[in-house]
Amino acid sequence: MRYGIISDIHSNATALEAVLDRLKGVDAYISPGDVVGYGPDPNECCSMLRSIDCTTVIGNHDAVVADLVDSVWFNPYARAAAFYNREQLSPENLDFVGKLPVSKTFDDFILVHATLKIPLTFHYIHSPNTAGDCFEQMETASLCFVGHTHLAEAYIQRKGEKEVDQLSFRSGGKLMLKDDFQYIINCGSVGQPRDGNKGAACGIYDSEERSVEFIRVPYDIAAVQARMRDADLPDYLIERLEHGE
Ligand code: ZN
């Protein structure tokens, strides 16, 4: 099976369209969450994910937009955008977002938004140290796809050992998975990359080849920024798209 991985879409329909075009031909789609929040197109993004039957888990922004989690921990920009997204969503799409599962276990991998220890809050995997808890929760599973940090990178641990390696894939690349290792993999953010590369991020997991490809796709950032201005979304969120930070 070849899985297209699309995380942290964040209501950016232009980036999502570009990524889906690049991933055409995969057998199935999976998303580690944050379909909505930050961007201008929550309905378009929910509808696209539903139409491609993407297996999606809930992200912290999805949970706030669906009013399942309080926005008290959000900065004012994220909160303003979450409220805008909530107002915009149709009842069907609000229902879709609110009913997403917290995690999903497949035969050969697990899907979760932030970490397996604390799936939905402000616990970020951004260093070998912070990956440790998630490796423990994986038990014998060898592969976990996460989102949340908006950084394309992989954490690698030899089974039964404590040392963790961190590899950045901010410029794309391919990782071959080895049998006696465990992996936590973030393919980066479709709609709001933060690793200094402004291209929409996505990935392909090939379960037969045992590989993960990290991909960046250019998209029309100015068009998204124009829609964000029309929607009166915060300038900070508009500007960061062109820097990928
Ligand atoms: Zn996110």
GROMACS .gro file of C-alpha atoms and ligand atoms in nm:
model
  246
    1MET     CA    1   0.000   0.000   0.000
    2ARG     CA    2   0.107   0.355  -0.070
    3TYR     CA    3  -0.041   0.605   0.175
    4GLY     CA    4  -0.051   0.980   0.108
    5ILE     CA    5   0.015   1.167   0.435
    6ILE     CA    6  -0.143   1.510   0.475
    7SER     CA    7  -0.110   1.676   0.815
    8ASP     CA    8  -0.188   2.018   0.962
    9ILE     CA    9  -0.385   2.137   0.661
   10HIS     CA   10  -0.518   2.428   0.865
   11SER     CA   11  -0.795   2.543   0.633
   12ASN     CA   12  -0.557   2.614   0.345
   13ALA     CA   13  -0.746   2.475   0.043
   14THR     CA   14  -0.494   2.599  -0.216
   15ALA     CA   15  -0.209   2.412  -0.046
   16LEU     CA   16  -0.429   2.103  -0.005
   17GLU     CA   17  -0.524   2.101  -0.374
   18ALA     CA   18  -0.156   2.128  -0.474
   19VAL     CA   19  -0.060   1.843  -0.243
   20LEU     CA   20  -0.344   1.614  -0.356
   21ASP     CA   21  -0.241   1.674  -0.715
   22ARG     CA   22   0.116   1.566  -0.629
   23LEU     CA   23  -0.006   1.258  -0.439
   24LYS     CA   24  -0.239   1.138  -0.716
   25GLY     CA   25  -0.220   0.759  -0.759
   26VAL     CA   26  -0.165   0.663  -0.393
   27ASP     CA   27  -0.388   0.384  -0.257
   28ALA     CA   28  -0.520   0.568   0.050
   29TYR     CA   29  -0.484   0.893   0.244
   30ILE     CA   30  -0.412   0.945   0.614
   31SER     CA   31  -0.403   1.268   0.816
   32PRO     CA   32  -0.258   1.322   1.165
   33GLY     CA   33  -0.503   1.609   1.223
   34ASP     CA   34  -0.548   1.987   1.241
   35VAL     CA   35  -0.771   2.000   0.936
   36VAL     CA   36  -0.899   2.343   1.042
   37GLY     CA   37  -0.780   2.653   1.230
   38TYR     CA   38  -0.553   2.941   1.116
   39GLY     CA   39  -0.663   2.955   0.749
   40PRO     CA   40  -0.957   3.084   0.544
   41ASP     CA   41  -1.108   2.766   0.391
   42PRO     CA   42  -1.240   2.528   0.661
   43ASN     CA   43  -1.536   2.396   0.461
   44GLU     CA   44  -1.337   2.332   0.144
   45CYS     CA   45  -1.070   2.140   0.337
   46CYS     CA   46  -1.321   1.925   0.531
   47SER     CA   47  -1.513   1.851   0.212
   48MET     CA   48  -1.198   1.752   0.023
   49LEU     CA   49  -1.087   1.515   0.301
   50ARG     CA   50  -1.432   1.358   0.315
   51SER     CA   51  -1.439   1.314  -0.063
   52ILE     CA   52  -1.106   1.128  -0.071
   53ASP     CA   53  -1.207   0.918   0.233
   54CYS     CA   54  -0.898   1.026   0.426
   55THR     CA   55  -0.849   0.848   0.760
   56THR     CA   56  -0.809   1.147   0.991
   57VAL     CA   57  -0.746   1.190   1.364
   58ILE     CA   58  -0.838   1.500   1.560
   59GLY     CA   59  -0.587   1.780   1.619
   60ASN     CA   60  -0.587   2.038   1.898
   61HIS     CA   61  -0.713   2.309   1.660
   62ASP     CA   62  -0.991   2.080   1.537
   63ALA     CA   63  -1.090   2.019   1.901
   64VAL     CA   64  -1.103   2.392   1.979
   65VAL     CA   65  -1.297   2.473   1.660
   66ALA     CA   66  -1.546   2.195   1.744
   67ASP     CA   67  -1.574   2.338   2.098
   68LEU     CA   68  -1.448   2.017   2.260
   69VAL     CA   69  -1.146   2.187   2.420
   70ASP     CA   70  -1.120   2.539   2.563
   71SER     CA   71  -0.912   2.792   2.368
   72VAL     CA   72  -0.749   2.926   2.686
   73TRP     CA   73  -0.406   2.789   2.587
   74PHE     CA   74  -0.415   2.943   2.239
   75ASN     CA   75  -0.237   3.267   2.158
   76PRO     CA   76  -0.475   3.548   2.046
   77TYR     CA   77  -0.403   3.484   1.674
   78ALA     CA   78  -0.484   3.114   1.692
   79ARG     CA   79  -0.795   3.188   1.901
   80ALA     CA   80  -0.927   3.452   1.658
   81ALA     CA   81  -0.876   3.214   1.364
   82ALA     CA   82  -1.040   2.924   1.552
   83PHE     CA   83  -1.350   3.133   1.618
   84TYR     CA   84  -1.360   3.240   1.252
   85ASN     CA   85  -1.331   2.875   1.143
   86ARG     CA   86  -1.610   2.771   1.382
   87GLU     CA   87  -1.844   3.039   1.245
   88GLN     CA   88  -1.771   2.937   0.886
   89LEU     CA   89  -1.813   2.560   0.915
   90SER     CA   90  -2.135   2.403   0.789
   91PRO     CA   91  -2.318   2.179   1.040
   92GLU     CA   92  -2.203   1.869   0.845
   93ASN     CA   93  -1.839   1.972   0.847
   94LEU     CA   94  -1.851   2.079   1.214
   95ASP     CA   95  -1.989   1.733   1.290
   96PHE     CA   96  -1.710   1.571   1.082
   97VAL     CA   97  -1.440   1.762   1.274
   98GLY     CA   98  -1.598   1.703   1.617
   99LYS     CA   99  -1.628   1.327   1.567
  100LEU     CA  100  -1.272   1.257   1.453
  101PRO     CA  101  -1.101   0.989   1.667
  102VAL     CA  102  -0.806   1.076   1.894
  103SER     CA  103  -0.584   0.806   1.744
  104LYS     CA  104  -0.605   0.525   1.492
  105THR     CA  105  -0.409   0.199   1.489
  106PHE     CA  106  -0.341   0.025   1.157
  107ASP     CA  107  -0.168  -0.314   1.112
  108ASP     CA  108   0.174  -0.155   1.071
  109PHE     CA  109   0.149   0.201   1.208
  110ILE     CA  110  -0.028   0.434   1.449
  111LEU     CA  111  -0.171   0.776   1.366
  112VAL     CA  112  -0.199   1.051   1.632
  113HIS     CA  113  -0.178   1.431   1.631
  114ALA     CA  114   0.067   1.544   1.903
  115THR     CA  115   0.209   1.243   2.088
  116LEU     CA  116   0.075   0.908   2.205
  117LYS     CA  117   0.126   1.016   2.568
  118ILE     CA  118  -0.076   1.340   2.536
  119PRO     CA  119  -0.249   1.326   2.196
  120LEU     CA  120  -0.428   1.658   2.197
  121THR     CA  121  -0.257   1.917   2.412
  122PHE     CA  122   0.050   2.131   2.403
  123HIS     CA  123   0.307   1.855   2.425
  124TYR     CA  124   0.534   1.887   2.122
  125ILE     CA  125   0.788   1.639   1.988
  126HIS     CA  126   1.072   1.866   1.880
  127SER     CA  127   1.379   1.701   2.029
  128PRO     CA  128   1.507   1.349   2.098
  129ASN     CA  129   1.416   1.404   2.465
  130THR     CA  130   1.052   1.486   2.396
  131ALA     CA  131   1.022   1.187   2.159
  132GLY     CA  132   1.107   0.943   2.440
  133ASP     CA  133   0.762   0.934   2.601
  134CYS     CA  134   0.597   0.866   2.267
  135PHE     CA  135   0.838   0.578   2.191
  136GLU     CA  136   0.747   0.426   2.531
  137GLN     CA  137   0.375   0.444   2.450
  138MET     CA  138   0.435   0.277   2.112
  139GLU     CA  139   0.537  -0.044   2.294
  140THR     CA  140   0.610  -0.293   2.012
  141ALA     CA  141   0.469  -0.085   1.724
  142SER     CA  142   0.744   0.021   1.487
  143LEU     CA  143   0.595   0.329   1.323
  144CYS     CA  144   0.391   0.629   1.440
  145PHE     CA  145   0.289   0.925   1.222
  146VAL     CA  146   0.234   1.255   1.406
  147GLY     CA  147   0.172   1.619   1.316
  148HIS     CA  148   0.145   1.921   1.549
  149THR     CA  149   0.492   2.081   1.522
  150HIS     CA  150   0.466   2.159   1.148
  151LEU     CA  151   0.827   2.038   1.105
  152ALA     CA  152   0.920   1.763   0.856
  153GLU     CA  153   1.141   1.528   1.056
  154ALA     CA  154   1.192   1.175   1.184
  155TYR     CA  155   1.284   1.035   1.526
  156ILE     CA  156   1.453   0.698   1.524
  157GLN     CA  157   1.521   0.456   1.809
  158ARG     CA  158   1.671   0.106   1.797
  159LYS     CA  159   1.424  -0.134   1.963
  160GLY     CA  160   1.512  -0.192   2.329
  161GLU     CA  161   1.749   0.105   2.348
  162LYS     CA  162   1.702   0.459   2.480
  163GLU     CA  163   1.906   0.673   2.240
  164VAL     CA  164   1.702   0.870   1.987
  165ASP     CA  165   1.825   1.016   1.658
  166GLN     CA  166   1.656   1.320   1.500
  167LEU     CA  167   1.667   1.374   1.122
  168SER     CA  168   1.531   1.683   0.944
  169PHE     CA  169   1.359   1.647   0.607
  170ARG     CA  170   1.275   2.014   0.555
  171SER     CA  171   1.408   2.000   0.198
  172GLY     CA  172   1.241   1.665   0.122
  173GLY     CA  173   1.403   1.323   0.095
  174LYS     CA  174   1.339   0.956   0.151
  175LEU     CA  175   1.383   0.742   0.460
  176MET     CA  176   1.415   0.362   0.433
  177LEU     CA  177   1.271   0.191   0.742
  178LYS     CA  178   1.476  -0.088   0.901
  179ASP     CA  179   1.328  -0.385   1.086
  180ASP     CA  180   1.488  -0.345   1.427
  181PHE     CA  181   1.412   0.026   1.469
  182GLN     CA  182   1.110   0.231   1.579
  183TYR     CA  183   1.014   0.554   1.404
  184ILE     CA  184   0.809   0.864   1.489
  185ILE     CA  185   0.756   1.054   1.168
  186ASN     CA  186   0.619   1.398   1.092
  187CYS     CA  187   0.586   1.474   0.721
  188GLY     CA  188   0.533   1.845   0.797
  189SER     CA  189   0.237   2.078   0.750
  190VAL     CA  190   0.032   2.115   0.433
  191GLY     CA  191  -0.115   2.453   0.518
  192GLN     CA  192   0.130   2.632   0.749
  193PRO     CA  193   0.488   2.497   0.731
  194ARG     CA  194   0.721   2.620   1.009
  195ASP     CA  195   1.055   2.464   0.916
  196GLY     CA  196   1.174   2.750   0.699
  197ASN     CA  197   1.050   2.593   0.375
  198LYS     CA  198   0.730   2.764   0.260
  199GLY     CA  199   0.628   2.479   0.023
  200ALA     CA  200   0.327   2.270   0.128
  201ALA     CA  201   0.454   1.954   0.298
  202CYS     CA  202   0.323   1.601   0.252
  203GLY     CA  203   0.455   1.246   0.241
  204ILE     CA  204   0.414   0.897   0.101
  205TYR     CA  205   0.447   0.585   0.316
  206ASP     CA  206   0.508   0.276   0.103
  207SER     CA  207   0.433  -0.024   0.325
  208GLU     CA  208   0.583  -0.278   0.083
  209GLU     CA  209   0.906  -0.092   0.015
  210ARG     CA  210   0.912   0.014   0.384
  211SER     CA  211   0.994   0.374   0.303
  212VAL     CA  212   0.869   0.724   0.377
  213GLU     CA  213   0.914   0.999   0.120
  214PHE     CA  214   0.907   1.363   0.236
  215ILE     CA  215   0.774   1.600  -0.031
  216ARG     CA  216   0.739   1.979  -0.069
  217VAL     CA  217   0.501   2.131  -0.323
  218PRO     CA  218   0.489   2.498  -0.430
  219TYR     CA  219   0.145   2.663  -0.422
  220ASP     CA  220  -0.012   3.005  -0.474
  221ILE     CA  221   0.056   3.158  -0.129
  222ALA     CA  222  -0.058   3.508  -0.239
  223ALA     CA  223  -0.406   3.377  -0.325
  224VAL     CA  224  -0.445   3.229   0.024
  225GLN     CA  225  -0.315   3.550   0.184
  226ALA     CA  226  -0.572   3.753  -0.014
  227ARG     CA  227  -0.857   3.534   0.115
  228MET     CA  228  -0.719   3.566   0.470
  229ARG     CA  229  -0.721   3.947   0.437
  230ASP     CA  230  -1.080   3.936   0.310
  231ALA     CA  231  -1.170   3.727   0.614
  232ASP     CA  232  -0.994   3.973   0.851
  233LEU     CA  233  -0.766   3.702   0.986
  234PRO     CA  234  -0.464   3.825   1.188
  235ASP     CA  235  -0.172   3.978   0.990
  236TYR     CA  236   0.076   3.759   1.176
  237LEU     CA  237  -0.089   3.444   1.038
  238ILE     CA  238  -0.104   3.593   0.687
  239GLU     CA  239   0.263   3.692   0.679
  240ARG     CA  240   0.409   3.374   0.822
  241LEU     CA  241   0.293   3.169   0.520
  242GLU     CA  242   0.543   3.338   0.288
  243HIS     CA  243   0.832   3.269   0.525
  244GLY     CA  244   0.735   2.912   0.611
  245GLU     CA  245   0.788   2.991   0.978
  246ZN      ZN  246  -0.124   2.232   1.358
   0.00000   0.00000   0.00000
